[in-house]
Short mmCIF file of C-alpha atoms in Angstrom, two decimals:
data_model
loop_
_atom_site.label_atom_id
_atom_site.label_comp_id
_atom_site.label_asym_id
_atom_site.label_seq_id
_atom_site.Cartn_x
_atom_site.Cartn_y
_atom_site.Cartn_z
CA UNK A 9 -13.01 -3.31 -14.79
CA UNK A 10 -13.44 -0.83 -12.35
CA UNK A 11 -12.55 -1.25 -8.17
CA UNK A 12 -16.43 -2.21 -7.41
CA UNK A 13 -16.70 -4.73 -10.05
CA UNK A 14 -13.44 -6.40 -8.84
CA UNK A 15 -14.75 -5.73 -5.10
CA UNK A 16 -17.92 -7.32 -6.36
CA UNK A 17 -16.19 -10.34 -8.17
CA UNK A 18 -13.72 -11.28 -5.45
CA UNK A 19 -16.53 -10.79 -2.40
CA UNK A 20 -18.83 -13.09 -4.79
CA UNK A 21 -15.68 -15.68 -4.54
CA UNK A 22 -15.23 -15.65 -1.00
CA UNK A 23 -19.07 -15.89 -0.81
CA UNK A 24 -19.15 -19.05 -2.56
CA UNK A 25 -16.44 -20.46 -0.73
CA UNK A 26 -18.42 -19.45 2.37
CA UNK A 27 -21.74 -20.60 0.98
CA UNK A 28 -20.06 -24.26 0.99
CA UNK A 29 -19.67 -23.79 5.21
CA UNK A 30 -15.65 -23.58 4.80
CA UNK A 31 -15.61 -19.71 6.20
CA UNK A 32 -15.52 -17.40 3.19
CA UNK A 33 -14.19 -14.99 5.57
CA UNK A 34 -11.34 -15.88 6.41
CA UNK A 35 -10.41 -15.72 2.44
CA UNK A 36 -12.22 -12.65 1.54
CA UNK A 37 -10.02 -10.57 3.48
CA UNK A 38 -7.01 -11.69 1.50
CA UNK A 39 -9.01 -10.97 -1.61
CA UNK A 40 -9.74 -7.68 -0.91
CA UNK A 41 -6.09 -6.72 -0.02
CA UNK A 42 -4.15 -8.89 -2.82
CA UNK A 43 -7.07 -8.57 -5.49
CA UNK A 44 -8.80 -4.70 -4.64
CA UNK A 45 -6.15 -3.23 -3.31
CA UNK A 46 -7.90 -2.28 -0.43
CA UNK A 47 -6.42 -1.29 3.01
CA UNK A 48 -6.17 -4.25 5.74
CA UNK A 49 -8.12 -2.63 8.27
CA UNK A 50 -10.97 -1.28 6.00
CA UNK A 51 -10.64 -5.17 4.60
CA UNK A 52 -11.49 -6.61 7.93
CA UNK A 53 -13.93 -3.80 8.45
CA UNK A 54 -15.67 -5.13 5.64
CA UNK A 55 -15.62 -8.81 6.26
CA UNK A 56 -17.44 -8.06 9.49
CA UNK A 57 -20.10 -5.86 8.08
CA UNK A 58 -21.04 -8.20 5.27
CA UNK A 59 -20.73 -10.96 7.58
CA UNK A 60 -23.66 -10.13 9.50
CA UNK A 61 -26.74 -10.40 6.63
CA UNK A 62 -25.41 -13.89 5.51
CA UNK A 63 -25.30 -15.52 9.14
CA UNK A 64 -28.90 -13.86 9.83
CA UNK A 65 -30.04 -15.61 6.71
CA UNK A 66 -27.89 -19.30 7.56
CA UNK A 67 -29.05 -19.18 11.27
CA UNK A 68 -32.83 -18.49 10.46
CA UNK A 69 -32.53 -21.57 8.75
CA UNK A 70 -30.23 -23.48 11.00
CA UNK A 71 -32.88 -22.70 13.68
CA UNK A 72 -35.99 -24.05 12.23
CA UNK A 73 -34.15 -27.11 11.12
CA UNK A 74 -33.51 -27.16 14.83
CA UNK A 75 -29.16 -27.30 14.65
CA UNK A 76 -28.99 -24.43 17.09
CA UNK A 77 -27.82 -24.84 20.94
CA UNK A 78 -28.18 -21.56 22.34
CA UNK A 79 -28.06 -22.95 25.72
CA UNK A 80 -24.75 -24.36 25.86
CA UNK A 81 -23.53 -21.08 23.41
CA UNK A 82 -24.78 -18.39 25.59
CA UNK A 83 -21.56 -18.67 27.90
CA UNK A 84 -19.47 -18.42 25.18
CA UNK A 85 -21.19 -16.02 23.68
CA UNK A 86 -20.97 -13.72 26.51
CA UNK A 87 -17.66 -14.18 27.24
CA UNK A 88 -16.29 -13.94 23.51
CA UNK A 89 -17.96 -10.84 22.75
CA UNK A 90 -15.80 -9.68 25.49
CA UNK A 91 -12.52 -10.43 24.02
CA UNK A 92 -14.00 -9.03 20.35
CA UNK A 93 -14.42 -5.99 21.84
CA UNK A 94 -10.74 -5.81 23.15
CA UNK A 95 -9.41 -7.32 20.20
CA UNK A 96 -11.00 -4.85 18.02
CA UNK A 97 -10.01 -1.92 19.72
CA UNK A 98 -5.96 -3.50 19.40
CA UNK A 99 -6.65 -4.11 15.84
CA UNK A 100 -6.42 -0.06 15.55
CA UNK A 101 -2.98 -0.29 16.86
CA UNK A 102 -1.34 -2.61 15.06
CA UNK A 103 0.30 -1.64 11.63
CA UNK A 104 -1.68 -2.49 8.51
CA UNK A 105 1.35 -4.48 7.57
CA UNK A 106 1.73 -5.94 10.90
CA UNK A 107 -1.54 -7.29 10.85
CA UNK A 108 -1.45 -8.50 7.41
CA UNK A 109 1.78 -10.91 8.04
CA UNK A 110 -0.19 -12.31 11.25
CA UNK A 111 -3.46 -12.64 9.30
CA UNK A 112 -1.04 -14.67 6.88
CA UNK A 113 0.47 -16.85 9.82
CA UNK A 114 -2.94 -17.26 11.32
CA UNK A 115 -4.21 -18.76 7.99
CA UNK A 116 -1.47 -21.30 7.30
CA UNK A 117 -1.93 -22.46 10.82
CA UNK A 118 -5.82 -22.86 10.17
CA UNK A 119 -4.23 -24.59 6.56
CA UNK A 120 -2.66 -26.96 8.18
CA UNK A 121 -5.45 -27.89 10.28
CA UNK A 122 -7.87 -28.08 8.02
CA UNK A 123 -5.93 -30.34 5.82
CA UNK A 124 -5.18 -32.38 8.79
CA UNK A 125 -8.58 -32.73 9.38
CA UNK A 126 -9.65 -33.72 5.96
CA UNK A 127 -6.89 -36.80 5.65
CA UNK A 128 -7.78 -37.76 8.73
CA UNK A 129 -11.58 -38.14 7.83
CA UNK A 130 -10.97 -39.59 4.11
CA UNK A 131 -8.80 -42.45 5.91
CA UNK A 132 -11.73 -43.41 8.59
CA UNK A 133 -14.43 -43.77 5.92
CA UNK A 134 -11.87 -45.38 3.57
CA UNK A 135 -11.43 -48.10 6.89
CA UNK A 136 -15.26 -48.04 7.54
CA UNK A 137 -15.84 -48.88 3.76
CA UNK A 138 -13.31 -51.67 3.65
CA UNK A 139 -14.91 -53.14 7.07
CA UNK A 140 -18.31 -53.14 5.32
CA UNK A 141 -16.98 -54.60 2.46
CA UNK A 142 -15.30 -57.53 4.48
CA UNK A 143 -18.87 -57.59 6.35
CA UNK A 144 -20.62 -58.19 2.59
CA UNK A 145 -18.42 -60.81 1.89
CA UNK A 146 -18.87 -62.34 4.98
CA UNK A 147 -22.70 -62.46 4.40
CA UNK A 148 -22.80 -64.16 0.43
CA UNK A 149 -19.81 -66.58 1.85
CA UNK A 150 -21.92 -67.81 4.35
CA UNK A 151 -25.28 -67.73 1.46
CA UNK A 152 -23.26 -70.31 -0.35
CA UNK B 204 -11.00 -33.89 32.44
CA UNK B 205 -11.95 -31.88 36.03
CA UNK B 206 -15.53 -29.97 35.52
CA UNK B 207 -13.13 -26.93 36.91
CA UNK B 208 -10.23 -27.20 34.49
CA UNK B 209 -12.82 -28.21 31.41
CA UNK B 210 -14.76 -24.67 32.08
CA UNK B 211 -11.46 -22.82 32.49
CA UNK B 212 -10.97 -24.00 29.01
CA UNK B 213 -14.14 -23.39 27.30
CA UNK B 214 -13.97 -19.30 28.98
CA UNK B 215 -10.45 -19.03 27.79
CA UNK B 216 -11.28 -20.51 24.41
CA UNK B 217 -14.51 -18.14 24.33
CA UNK B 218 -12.38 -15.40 25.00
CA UNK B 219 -10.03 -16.19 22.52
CA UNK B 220 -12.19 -16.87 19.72
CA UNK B 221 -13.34 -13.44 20.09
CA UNK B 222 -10.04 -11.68 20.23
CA UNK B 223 -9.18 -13.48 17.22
CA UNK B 224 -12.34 -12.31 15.40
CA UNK B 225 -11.98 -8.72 16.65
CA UNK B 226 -8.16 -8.50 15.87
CA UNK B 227 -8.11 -10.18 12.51
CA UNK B 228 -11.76 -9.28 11.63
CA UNK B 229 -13.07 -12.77 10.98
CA UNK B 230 -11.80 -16.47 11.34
CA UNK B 231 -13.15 -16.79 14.67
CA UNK B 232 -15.76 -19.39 13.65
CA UNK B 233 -12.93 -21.48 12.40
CA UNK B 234 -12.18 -21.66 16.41
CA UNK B 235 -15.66 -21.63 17.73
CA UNK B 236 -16.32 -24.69 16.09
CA UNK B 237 -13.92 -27.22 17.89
CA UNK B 238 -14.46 -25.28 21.14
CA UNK B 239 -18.92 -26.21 21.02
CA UNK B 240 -17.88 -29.65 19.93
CA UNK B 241 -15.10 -29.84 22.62
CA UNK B 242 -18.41 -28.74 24.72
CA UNK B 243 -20.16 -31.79 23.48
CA UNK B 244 -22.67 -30.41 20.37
CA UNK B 245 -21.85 -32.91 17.11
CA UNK B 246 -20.19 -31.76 14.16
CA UNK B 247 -23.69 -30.48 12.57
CA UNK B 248 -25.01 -28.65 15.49
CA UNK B 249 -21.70 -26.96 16.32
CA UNK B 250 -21.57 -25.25 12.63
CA UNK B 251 -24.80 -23.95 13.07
CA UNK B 252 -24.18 -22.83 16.56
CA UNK B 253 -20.74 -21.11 16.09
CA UNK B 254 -23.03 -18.98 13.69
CA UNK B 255 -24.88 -17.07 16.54
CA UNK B 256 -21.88 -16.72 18.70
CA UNK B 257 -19.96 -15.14 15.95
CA UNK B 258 -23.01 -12.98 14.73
CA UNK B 259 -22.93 -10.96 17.77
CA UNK B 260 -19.08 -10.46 18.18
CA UNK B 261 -19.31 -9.32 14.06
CA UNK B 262 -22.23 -7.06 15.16
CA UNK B 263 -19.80 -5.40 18.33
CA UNK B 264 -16.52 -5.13 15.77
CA UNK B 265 -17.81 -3.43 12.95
CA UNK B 266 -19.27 -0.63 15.13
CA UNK B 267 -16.14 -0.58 16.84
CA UNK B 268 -14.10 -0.62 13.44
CA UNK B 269 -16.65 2.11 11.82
CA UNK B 270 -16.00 4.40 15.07
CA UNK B 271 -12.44 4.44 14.27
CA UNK B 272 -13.18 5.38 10.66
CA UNK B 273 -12.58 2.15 9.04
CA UNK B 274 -15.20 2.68 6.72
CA UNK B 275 -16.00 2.78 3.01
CA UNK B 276 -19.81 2.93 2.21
CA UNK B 277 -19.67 1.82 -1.61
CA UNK B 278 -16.75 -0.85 -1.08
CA UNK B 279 -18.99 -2.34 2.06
CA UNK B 280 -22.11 -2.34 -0.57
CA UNK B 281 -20.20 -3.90 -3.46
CA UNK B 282 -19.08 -6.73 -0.96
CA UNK B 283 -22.49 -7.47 0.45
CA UNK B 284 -24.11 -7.39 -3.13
CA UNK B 285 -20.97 -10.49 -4.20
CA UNK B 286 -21.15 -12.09 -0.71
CA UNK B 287 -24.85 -12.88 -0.66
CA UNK B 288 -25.25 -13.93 -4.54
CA UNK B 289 -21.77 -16.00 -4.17
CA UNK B 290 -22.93 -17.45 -0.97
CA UNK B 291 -26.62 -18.61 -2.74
CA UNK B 292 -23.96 -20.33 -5.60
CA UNK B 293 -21.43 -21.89 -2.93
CA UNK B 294 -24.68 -23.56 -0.74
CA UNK B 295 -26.38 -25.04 -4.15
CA UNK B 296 -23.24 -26.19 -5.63
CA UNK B 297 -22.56 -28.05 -2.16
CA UNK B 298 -24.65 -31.19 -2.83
CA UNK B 299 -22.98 -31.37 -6.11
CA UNK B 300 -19.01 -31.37 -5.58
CA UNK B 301 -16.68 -34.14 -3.34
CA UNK B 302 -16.85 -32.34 -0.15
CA UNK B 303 -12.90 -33.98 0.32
CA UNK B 304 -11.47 -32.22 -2.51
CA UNK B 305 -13.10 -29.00 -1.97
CA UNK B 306 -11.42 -29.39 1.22
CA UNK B 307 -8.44 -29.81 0.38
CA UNK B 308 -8.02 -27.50 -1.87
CA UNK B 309 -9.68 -24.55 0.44
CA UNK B 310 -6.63 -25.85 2.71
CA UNK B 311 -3.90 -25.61 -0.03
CA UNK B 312 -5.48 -21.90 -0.95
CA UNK B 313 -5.45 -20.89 2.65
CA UNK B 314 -1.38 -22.25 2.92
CA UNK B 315 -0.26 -20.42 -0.10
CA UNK B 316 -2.68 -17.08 0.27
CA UNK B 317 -1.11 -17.02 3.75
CA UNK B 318 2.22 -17.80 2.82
CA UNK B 319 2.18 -14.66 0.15
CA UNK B 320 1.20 -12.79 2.60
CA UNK B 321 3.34 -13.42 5.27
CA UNK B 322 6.12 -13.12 2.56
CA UNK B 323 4.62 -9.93 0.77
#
């Protein structure tokens, strides 16, 4: 296997992972380090590139389906592209290995989160379920 | 909240998810989520949305990343060509899996990847 087909196979993995709305990104840069071999920089480089044909695809589709608020998004908009710019221009001076132990913190912080986030909603429809349940009961008590 | 201190928030937050997308190139839309919902869009609506605020701010960084040569034609073509047929797979297979374990396991996987490389 050559450096493009395991470029190809690990991009395809962080694309399905992205495909499912959990941000692909965020692993595809890892990939391409730990799995290519490929430089952190030109790794981030090439998360934002490919980035940009998926989302035009998603938010053609989230538009005519009608999900998209671009009025209460433009202010952030604006004011985010701002910091990208800045924060692009200090990516160049921070050391590839630098950036790749804060690129590690920043995703066992998002980790954490995101498993947080996921116990928290399994135990609120695992409550809701239980409440309709009682509610059922309830109902074919009172039929007899 | 005060309207003054709940807009001080949202343009730090906007400010920060792009610094964050610019510095790490990507996970910004991880942040821009919570900060549209924390702006009042539902769950839904503020996936979809973070989409066009990120587009843009990907748009700005890779120009800014390709003018100081960080840049690889065939490596950016082999990642587009996996990204876009993995990403058809990852939106089918969706309706199919238990969006909880998927989850959790994305969240284990994003612990240990960042753990090796913190460590690494």
């Amino acid at each position: 296997m050559t450096a493009q087909h395991i470029i190809i196979a690990v991009s395809a993995l962080g694309g399905i992972i992205g495909g499912m709305g959990m941000g692909g990104g965020t692993l595809l840069i890892p990939l391409l380090t730990l799995a290519a071999g490929l430089e952190q920089h030109l790794a981030q480089a090439i998360n934002l590139i490919a980035f940009v044909p998926m989302s035009i695809v998603a938010l053609i589709i989230h538009k005519k389906n009608g999900y998209v608020d671009v009025k209460r998004s433009a202010p952030i908009m604006i004011f985010a592209l701002a910091g990208a710019i800045g924060g692009s221009f200090l990516a160049k001076y921070a050391g590839g290995y630098a950036l790749r132990a804060c690129y590690g913190a920043f995703l066992i912080v998002l980790g954490v989160v995101q498993m947080y986030k996921t116990v928290r909603a399994v135990i609120k429809s695992k409550q809701q379920s239980k409440s309709e349940r009682a509610a059922v009961e309830k109902v074919s008590s009172v039929g007899k | 909240m005060n309207a003054k201190v709940k807009s001080t928030l949202v343009y730090g937050g906007s400010v920060a998810v792009g610094l964050v997308s610019g510095f790490f190139g990507g996970g910004g839309g991880m942040l821009c989520v919570p900060l549209l919902q924390f702006r009042g869009l539902d769950a839904k609506r503020a996936h979809a949305t973070a989409l066009l605020v990120i587009l843009p701010i990907c748009i700005a960084s890779s120009i800014v990343y390709i003018v100081n040569g960080y840049f690889d034609g065939t490596a950016v073509l082999c990642a587009c060509i996996g990204v876009v047929a993995g990403g058809a797979v990852g939106a089918a297979a969706l309706d199919k899996l238990n969006g909880a374990t998927i989850s959790v396991i994305f969240a284990l996987l994003m612990m240990a990847i960042g753990l090796k490389l913190v460590i690494a």
